[in-house]
PDB file of C-alpha atoms in Angstrom:
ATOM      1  CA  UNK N  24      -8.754  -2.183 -18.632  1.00  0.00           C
ATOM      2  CA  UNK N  25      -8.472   1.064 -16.988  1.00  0.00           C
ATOM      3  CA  UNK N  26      -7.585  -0.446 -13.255  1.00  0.00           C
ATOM      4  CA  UNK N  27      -7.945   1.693 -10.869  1.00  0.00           C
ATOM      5  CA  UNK N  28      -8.776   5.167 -11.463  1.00  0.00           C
ATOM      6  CA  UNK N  29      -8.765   8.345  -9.002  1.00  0.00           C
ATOM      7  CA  UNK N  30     -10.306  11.779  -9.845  1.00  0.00           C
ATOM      8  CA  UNK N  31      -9.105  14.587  -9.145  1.00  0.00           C
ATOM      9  CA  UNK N  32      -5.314  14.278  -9.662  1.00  0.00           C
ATOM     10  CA  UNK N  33      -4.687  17.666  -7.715  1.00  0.00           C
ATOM     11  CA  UNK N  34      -6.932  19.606  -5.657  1.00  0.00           C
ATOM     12  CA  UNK N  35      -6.627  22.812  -3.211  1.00  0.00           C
ATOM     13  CA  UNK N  36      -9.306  23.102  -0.317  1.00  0.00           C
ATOM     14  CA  UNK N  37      -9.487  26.260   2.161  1.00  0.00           C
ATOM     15  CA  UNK N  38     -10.185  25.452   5.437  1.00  0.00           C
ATOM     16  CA  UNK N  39     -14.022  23.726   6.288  1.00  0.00           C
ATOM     17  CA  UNK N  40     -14.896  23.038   2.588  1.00  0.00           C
ATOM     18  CA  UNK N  41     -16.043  19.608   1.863  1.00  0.00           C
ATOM     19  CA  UNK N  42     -15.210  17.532  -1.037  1.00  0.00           C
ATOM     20  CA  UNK N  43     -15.372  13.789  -2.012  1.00  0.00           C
ATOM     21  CA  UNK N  44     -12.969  11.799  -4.235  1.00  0.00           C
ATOM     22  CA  UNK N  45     -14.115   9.481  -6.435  1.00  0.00           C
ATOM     23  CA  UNK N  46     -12.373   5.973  -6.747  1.00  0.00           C
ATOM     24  CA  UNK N  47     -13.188   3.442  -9.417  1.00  0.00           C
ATOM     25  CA  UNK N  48     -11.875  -0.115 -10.446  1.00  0.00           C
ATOM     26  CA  UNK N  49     -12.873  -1.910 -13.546  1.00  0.00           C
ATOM     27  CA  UNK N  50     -11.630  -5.516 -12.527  1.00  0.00           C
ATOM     28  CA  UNK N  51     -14.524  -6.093 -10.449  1.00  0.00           C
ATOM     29  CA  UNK N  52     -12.547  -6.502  -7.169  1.00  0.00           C
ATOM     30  CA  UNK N  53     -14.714  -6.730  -4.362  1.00  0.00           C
ATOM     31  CA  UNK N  54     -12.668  -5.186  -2.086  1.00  0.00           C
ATOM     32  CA  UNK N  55     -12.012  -1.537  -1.591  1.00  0.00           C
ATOM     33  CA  UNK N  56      -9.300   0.241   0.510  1.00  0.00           C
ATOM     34  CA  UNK N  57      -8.528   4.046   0.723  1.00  0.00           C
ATOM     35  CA  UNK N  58      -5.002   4.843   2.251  1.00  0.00           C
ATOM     36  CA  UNK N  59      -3.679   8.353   3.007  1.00  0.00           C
ATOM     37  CA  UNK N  60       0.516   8.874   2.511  1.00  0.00           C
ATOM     38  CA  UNK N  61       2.981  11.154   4.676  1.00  0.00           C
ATOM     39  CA  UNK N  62       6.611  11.901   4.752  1.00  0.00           C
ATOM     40  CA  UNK N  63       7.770   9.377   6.946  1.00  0.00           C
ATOM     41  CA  UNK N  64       5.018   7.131   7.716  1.00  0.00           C
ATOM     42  CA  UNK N  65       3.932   5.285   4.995  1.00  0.00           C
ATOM     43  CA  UNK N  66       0.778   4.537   3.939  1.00  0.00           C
ATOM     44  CA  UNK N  67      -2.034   4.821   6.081  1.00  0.00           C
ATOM     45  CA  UNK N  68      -5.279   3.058   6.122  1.00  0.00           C
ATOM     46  CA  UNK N  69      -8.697   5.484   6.201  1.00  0.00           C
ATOM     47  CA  UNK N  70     -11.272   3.209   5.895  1.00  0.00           C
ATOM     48  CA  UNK N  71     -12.088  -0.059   3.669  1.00  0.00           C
ATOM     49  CA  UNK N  72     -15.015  -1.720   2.307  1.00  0.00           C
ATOM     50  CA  UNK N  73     -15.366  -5.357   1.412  1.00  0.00           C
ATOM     51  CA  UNK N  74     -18.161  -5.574  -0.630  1.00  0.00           C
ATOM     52  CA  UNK N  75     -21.173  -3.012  -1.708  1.00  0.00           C
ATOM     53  CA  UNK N  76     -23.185  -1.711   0.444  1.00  0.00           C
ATOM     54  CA  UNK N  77     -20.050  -2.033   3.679  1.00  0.00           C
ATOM     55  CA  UNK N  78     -17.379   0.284   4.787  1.00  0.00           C
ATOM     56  CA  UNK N  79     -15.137   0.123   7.964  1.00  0.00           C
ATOM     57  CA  UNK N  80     -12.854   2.269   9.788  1.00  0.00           C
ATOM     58  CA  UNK N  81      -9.562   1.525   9.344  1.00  0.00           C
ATOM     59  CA  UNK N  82      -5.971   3.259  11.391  1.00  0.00           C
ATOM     60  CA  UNK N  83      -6.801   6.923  10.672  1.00  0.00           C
ATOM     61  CA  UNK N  84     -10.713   7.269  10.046  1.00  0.00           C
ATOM     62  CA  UNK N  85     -11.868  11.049  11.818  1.00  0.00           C
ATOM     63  CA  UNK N  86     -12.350  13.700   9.623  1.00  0.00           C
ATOM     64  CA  UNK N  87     -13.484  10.952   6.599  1.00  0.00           C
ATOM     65  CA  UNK N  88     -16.524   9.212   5.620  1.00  0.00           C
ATOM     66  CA  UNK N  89     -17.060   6.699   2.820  1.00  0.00           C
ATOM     67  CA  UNK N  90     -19.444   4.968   0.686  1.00  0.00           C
ATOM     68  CA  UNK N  91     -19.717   2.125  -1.665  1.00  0.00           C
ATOM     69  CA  UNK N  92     -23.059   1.846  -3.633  1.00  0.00           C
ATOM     70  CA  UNK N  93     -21.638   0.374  -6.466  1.00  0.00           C
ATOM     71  CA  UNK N  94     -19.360  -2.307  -5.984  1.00  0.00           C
ATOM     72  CA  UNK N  95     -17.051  -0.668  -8.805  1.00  0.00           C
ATOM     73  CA  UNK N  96     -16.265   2.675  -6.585  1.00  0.00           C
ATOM     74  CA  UNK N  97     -15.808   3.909  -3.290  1.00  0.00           C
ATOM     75  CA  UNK N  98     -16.071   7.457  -2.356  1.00  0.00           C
ATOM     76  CA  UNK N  99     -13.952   8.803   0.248  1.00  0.00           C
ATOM     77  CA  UNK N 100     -16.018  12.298   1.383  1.00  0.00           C
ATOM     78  CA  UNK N 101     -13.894  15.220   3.695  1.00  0.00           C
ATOM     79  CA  UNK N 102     -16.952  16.888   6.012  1.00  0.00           C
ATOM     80  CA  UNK N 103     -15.055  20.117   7.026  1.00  0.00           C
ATOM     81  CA  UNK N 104     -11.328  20.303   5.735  1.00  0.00           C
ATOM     82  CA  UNK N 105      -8.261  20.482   7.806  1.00  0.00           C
ATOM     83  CA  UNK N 106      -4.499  21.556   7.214  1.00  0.00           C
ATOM     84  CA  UNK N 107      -3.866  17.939   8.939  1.00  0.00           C
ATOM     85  CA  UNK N 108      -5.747  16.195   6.246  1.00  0.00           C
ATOM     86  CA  UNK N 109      -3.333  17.820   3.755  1.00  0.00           C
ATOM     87  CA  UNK N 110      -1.634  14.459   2.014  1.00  0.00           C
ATOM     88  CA  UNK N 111      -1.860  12.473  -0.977  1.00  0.00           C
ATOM     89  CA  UNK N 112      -4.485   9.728  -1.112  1.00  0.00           C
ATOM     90  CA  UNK N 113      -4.579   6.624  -2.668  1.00  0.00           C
ATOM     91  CA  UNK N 114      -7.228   4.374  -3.438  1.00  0.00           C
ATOM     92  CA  UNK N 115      -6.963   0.570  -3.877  1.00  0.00           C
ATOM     93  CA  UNK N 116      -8.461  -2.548  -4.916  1.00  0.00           C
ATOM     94  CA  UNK N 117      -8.227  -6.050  -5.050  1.00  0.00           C
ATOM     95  CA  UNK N 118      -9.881  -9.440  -5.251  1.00  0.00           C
ATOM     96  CA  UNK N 119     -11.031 -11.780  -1.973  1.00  0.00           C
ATOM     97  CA  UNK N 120      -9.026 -14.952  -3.027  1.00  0.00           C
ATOM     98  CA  UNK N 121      -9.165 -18.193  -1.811  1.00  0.00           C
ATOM     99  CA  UNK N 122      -8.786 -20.663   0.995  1.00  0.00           C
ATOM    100  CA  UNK N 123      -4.880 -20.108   1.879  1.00  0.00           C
ATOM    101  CA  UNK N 124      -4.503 -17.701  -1.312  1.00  0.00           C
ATOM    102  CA  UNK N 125      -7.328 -15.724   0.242  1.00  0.00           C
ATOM    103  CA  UNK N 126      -4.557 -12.583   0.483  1.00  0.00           C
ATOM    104  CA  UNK N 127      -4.055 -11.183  -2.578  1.00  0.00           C
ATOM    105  CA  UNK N 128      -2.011  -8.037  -3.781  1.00  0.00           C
ATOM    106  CA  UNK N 129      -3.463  -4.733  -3.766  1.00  0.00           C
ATOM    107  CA  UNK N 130      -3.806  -2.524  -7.054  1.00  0.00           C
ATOM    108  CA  UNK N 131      -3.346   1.235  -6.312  1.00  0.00           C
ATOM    109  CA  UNK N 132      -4.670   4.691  -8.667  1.00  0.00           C
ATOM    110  CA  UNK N 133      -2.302   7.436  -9.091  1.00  0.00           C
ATOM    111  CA  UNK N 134      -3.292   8.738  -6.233  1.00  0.00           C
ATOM    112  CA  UNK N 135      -5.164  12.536  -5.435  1.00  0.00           C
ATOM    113  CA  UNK N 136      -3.012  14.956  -3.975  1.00  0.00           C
ATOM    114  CA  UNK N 137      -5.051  17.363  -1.660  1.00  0.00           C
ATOM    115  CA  UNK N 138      -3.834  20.578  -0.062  1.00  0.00           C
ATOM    116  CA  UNK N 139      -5.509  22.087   2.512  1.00  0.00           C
ATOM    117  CA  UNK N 140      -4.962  26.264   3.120  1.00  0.00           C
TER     118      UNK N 140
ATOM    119  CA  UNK C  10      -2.721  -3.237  17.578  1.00  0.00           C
ATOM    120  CA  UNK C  11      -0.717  -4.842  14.446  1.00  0.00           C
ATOM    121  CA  UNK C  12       2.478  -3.019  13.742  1.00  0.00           C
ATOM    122  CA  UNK C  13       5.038  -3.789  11.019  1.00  0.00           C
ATOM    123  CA  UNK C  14       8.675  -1.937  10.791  1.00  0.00           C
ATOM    124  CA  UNK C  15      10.540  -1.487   8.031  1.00  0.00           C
ATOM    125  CA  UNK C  16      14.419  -0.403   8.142  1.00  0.00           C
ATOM    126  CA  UNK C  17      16.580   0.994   6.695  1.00  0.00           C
ATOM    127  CA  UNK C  18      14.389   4.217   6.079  1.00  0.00           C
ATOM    128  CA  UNK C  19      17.044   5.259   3.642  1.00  0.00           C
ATOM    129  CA  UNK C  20      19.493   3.154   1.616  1.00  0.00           C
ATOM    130  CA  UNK C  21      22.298   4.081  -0.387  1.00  0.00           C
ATOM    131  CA  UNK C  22      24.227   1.413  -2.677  1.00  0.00           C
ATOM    132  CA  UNK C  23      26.594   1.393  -5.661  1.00  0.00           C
ATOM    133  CA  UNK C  24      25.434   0.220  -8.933  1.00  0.00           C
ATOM    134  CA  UNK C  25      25.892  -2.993  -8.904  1.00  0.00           C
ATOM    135  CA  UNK C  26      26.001  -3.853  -5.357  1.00  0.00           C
ATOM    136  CA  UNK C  27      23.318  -5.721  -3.699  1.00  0.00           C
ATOM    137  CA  UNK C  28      20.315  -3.605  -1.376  1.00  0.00           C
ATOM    138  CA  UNK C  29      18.213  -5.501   2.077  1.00  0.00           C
ATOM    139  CA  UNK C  30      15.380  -4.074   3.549  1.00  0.00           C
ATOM    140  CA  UNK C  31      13.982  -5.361   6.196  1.00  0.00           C
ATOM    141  CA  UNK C  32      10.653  -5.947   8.033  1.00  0.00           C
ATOM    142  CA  UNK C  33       9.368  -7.057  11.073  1.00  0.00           C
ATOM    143  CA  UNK C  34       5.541  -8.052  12.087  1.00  0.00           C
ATOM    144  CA  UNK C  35       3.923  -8.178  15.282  1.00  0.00           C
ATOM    145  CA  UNK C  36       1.188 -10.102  14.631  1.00  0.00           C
ATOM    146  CA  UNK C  37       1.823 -14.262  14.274  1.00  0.00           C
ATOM    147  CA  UNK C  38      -0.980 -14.816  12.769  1.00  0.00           C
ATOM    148  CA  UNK C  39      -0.114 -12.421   9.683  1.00  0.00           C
ATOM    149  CA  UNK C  40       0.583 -15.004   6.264  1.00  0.00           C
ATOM    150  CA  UNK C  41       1.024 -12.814   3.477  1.00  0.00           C
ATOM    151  CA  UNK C  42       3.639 -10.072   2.644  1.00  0.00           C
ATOM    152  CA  UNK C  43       3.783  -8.244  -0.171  1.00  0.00           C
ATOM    153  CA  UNK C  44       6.546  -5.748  -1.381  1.00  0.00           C
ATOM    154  CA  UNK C  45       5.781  -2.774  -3.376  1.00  0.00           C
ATOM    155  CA  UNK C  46       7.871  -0.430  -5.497  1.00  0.00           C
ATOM    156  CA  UNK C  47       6.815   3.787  -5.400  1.00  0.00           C
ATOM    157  CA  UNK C  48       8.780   5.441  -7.818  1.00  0.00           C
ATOM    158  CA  UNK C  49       8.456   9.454  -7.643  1.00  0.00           C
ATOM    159  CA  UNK C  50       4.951  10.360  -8.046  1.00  0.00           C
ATOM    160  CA  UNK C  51       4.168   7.334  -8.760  1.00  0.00           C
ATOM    161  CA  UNK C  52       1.471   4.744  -7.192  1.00  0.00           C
ATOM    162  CA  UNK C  53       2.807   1.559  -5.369  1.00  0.00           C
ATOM    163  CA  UNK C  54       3.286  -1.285  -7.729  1.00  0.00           C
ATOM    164  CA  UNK C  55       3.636  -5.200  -6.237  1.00  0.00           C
ATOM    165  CA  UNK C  56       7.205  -6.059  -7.204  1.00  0.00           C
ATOM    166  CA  UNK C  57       7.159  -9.503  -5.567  1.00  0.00           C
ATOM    167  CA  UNK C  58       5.037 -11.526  -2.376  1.00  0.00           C
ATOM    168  CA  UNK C  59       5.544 -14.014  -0.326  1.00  0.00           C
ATOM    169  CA  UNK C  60       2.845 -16.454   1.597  1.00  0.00           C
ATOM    170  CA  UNK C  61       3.964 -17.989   5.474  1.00  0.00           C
ATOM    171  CA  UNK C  62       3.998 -21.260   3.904  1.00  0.00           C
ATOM    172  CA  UNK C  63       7.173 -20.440   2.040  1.00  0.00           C
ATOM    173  CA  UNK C  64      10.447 -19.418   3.190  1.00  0.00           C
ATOM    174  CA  UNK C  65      12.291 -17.591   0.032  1.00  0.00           C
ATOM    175  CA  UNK C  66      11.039 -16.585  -3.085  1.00  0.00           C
ATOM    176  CA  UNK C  67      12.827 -15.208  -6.396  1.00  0.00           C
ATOM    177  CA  UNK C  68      12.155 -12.929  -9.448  1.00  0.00           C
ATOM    178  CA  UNK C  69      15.153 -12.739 -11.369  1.00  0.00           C
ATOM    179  CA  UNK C  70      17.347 -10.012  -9.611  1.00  0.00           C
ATOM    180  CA  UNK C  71      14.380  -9.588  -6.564  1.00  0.00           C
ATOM    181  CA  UNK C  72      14.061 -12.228  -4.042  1.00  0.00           C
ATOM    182  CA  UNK C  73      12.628 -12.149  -0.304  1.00  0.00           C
ATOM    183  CA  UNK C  74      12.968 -14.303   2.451  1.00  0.00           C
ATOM    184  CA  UNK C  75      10.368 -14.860   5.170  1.00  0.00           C
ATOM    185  CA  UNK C  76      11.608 -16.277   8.899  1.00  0.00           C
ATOM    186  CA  UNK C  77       8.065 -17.006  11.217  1.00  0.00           C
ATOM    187  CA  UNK C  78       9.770 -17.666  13.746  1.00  0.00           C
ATOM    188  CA  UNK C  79      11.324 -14.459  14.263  1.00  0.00           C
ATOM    189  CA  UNK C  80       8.519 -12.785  12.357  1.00  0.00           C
ATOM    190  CA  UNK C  81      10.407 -11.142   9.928  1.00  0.00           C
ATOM    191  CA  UNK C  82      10.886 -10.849   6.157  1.00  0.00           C
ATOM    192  CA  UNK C  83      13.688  -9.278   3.607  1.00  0.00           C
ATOM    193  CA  UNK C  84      13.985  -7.961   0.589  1.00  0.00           C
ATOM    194  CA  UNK C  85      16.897  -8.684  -1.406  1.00  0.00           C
ATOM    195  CA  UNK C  86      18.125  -6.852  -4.829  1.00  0.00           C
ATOM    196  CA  UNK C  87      20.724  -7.940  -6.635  1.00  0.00           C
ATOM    197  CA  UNK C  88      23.179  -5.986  -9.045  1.00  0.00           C
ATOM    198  CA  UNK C  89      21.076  -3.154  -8.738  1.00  0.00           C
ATOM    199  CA  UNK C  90      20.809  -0.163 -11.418  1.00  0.00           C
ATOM    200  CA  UNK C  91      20.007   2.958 -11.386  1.00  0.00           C
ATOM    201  CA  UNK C  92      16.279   2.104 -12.336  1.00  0.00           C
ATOM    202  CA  UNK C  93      15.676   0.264  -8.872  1.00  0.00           C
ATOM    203  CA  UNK C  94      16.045   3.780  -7.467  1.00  0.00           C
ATOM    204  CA  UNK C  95      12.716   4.418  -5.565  1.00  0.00           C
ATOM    205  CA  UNK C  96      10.429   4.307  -2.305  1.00  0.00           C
ATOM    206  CA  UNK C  97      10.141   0.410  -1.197  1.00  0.00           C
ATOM    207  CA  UNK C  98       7.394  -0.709   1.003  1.00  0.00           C
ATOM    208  CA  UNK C  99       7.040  -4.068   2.820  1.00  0.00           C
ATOM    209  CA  UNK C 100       2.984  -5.210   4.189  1.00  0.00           C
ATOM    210  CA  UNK C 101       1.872  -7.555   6.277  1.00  0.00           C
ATOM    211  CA  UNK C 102      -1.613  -9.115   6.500  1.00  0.00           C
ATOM    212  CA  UNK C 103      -3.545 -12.196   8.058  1.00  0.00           C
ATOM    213  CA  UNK C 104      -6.322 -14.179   6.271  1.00  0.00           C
ATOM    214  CA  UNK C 105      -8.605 -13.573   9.105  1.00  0.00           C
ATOM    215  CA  UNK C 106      -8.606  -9.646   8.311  1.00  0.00           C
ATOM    216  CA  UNK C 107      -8.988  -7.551   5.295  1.00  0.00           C
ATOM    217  CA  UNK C 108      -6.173  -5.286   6.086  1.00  0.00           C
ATOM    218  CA  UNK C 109      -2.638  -4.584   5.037  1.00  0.00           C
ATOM    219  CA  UNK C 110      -0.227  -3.064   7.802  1.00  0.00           C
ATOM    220  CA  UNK C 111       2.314  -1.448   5.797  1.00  0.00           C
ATOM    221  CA  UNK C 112       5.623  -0.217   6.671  1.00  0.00           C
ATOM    222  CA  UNK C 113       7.071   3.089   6.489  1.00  0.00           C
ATOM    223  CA  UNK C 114       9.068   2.576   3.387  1.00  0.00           C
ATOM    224  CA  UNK C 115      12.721   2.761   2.578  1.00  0.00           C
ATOM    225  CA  UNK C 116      14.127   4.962  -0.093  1.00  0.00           C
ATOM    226  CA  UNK C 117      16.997   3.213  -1.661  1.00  0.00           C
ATOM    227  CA  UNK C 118      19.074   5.264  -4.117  1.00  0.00           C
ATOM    228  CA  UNK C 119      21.454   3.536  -6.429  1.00  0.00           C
ATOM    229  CA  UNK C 120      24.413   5.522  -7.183  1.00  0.00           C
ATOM    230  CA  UNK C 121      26.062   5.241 -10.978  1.00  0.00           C
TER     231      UNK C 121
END
């Protein structure tokens, strides 16, 4: 099993371009998270999904949109590029659990590191 | 809205010596808290969890210790090597949500 896997690794944007990174699990985890990390401040949550078909906004959401049509990936789309959005993004996975184990740990991809000129 | 803080933001120990981190949660309801290890350019790996319904939990030289009452958690390393050197970050989430409030990490640096 593959996990989770993010393409691209590395990418450089100008200013307004769109894009869309591509995240996809093989462990058929029905939840779906995409995080973005900064110097300093961790990692922060974009949006989520819990199951195909659903997203949600999570902490930092403008300037992002997502969808899931396939349970096994979630697509995290930039509309019009910013220097602000400049950060590396990970993508993560994991199953719903249940009753009082209904937490479960996250998996995380390598991560896509995006710079924005 | 939920908030979880994590300190020391940087660590420094001698080999062998023993490294805490710790966090604290703002929301009671929160049940699970998982630690994860980032190594350089690296994703975040799980290194150990703990659930509210337990108050310590071990992994050979890793253990962390949850007080609800207080609404905080620690990480605690033991004879740590040069290996443990890295970005740790501690989480928080309730059952009721789907989310994971993560701290803002701690890089500890062991020093040979």
């Amino acid at each position: 099993n593959a996990g989770v896997t993010q393409t691209p690794k590395f990418r450089v944007l100008k200013t307004g371009q769109s894009m869309t990174l591509l995240c996809a699990q093989d462990m058929n985890h029905e939840y779906m998270y995409w995080y973005r990390q900064d110097p300093g401040m961790g990692l922060r949550l974009i949006h989520y999904s819990v199951g195909e078909g659903t997203t949600a906004k999570g902490e930092v959401p403008d300037g992002y949109n997502v969808s899931r049509l396939k349970k096994q990936n979630f697509l995290l789309g930039l509309e019009s590029a910013a220097p602000s959005q400049t950060s590396v993004y990970f993508c993560a996975s994991r199953p719903p659990g249940l009753g009082l184990n209904s937490n479960q740990p996250q998996h995380f991809g390598d991560g896509t590191r995006l710079s924005i000129l | 809205g939920e908030n979880v803080e994590q300190h020391p933001s940087t660590l420094s120990v001698q080999e062998g010596d023993s490294a805490v981190i710790k966090c604290t949660y703002s929301d009671s309801a929160s049940n699970y808290f998982p630690w994860y290890k980032q190594e350089l350019g690296k994703r975040p790996q799980l290194i150990i969890d703990i659930r509210s319904n337990v108050g310590e939990k071990k992994d050979q030289r890793i253990a962390v210790t949850l007080n609800k009452t207080a609404k905080h958690f620690s990480l605690h390393i033991t004879e740590t090597q040069p290996e443990d050197s890295a970005v740790y970050f501690c989480a928080a989430s309730n059952r009721g949500t789907y989310k994971y409030i993560f701290g803002t990490g701690t890089r500890l640096k062991v020093l040979a």
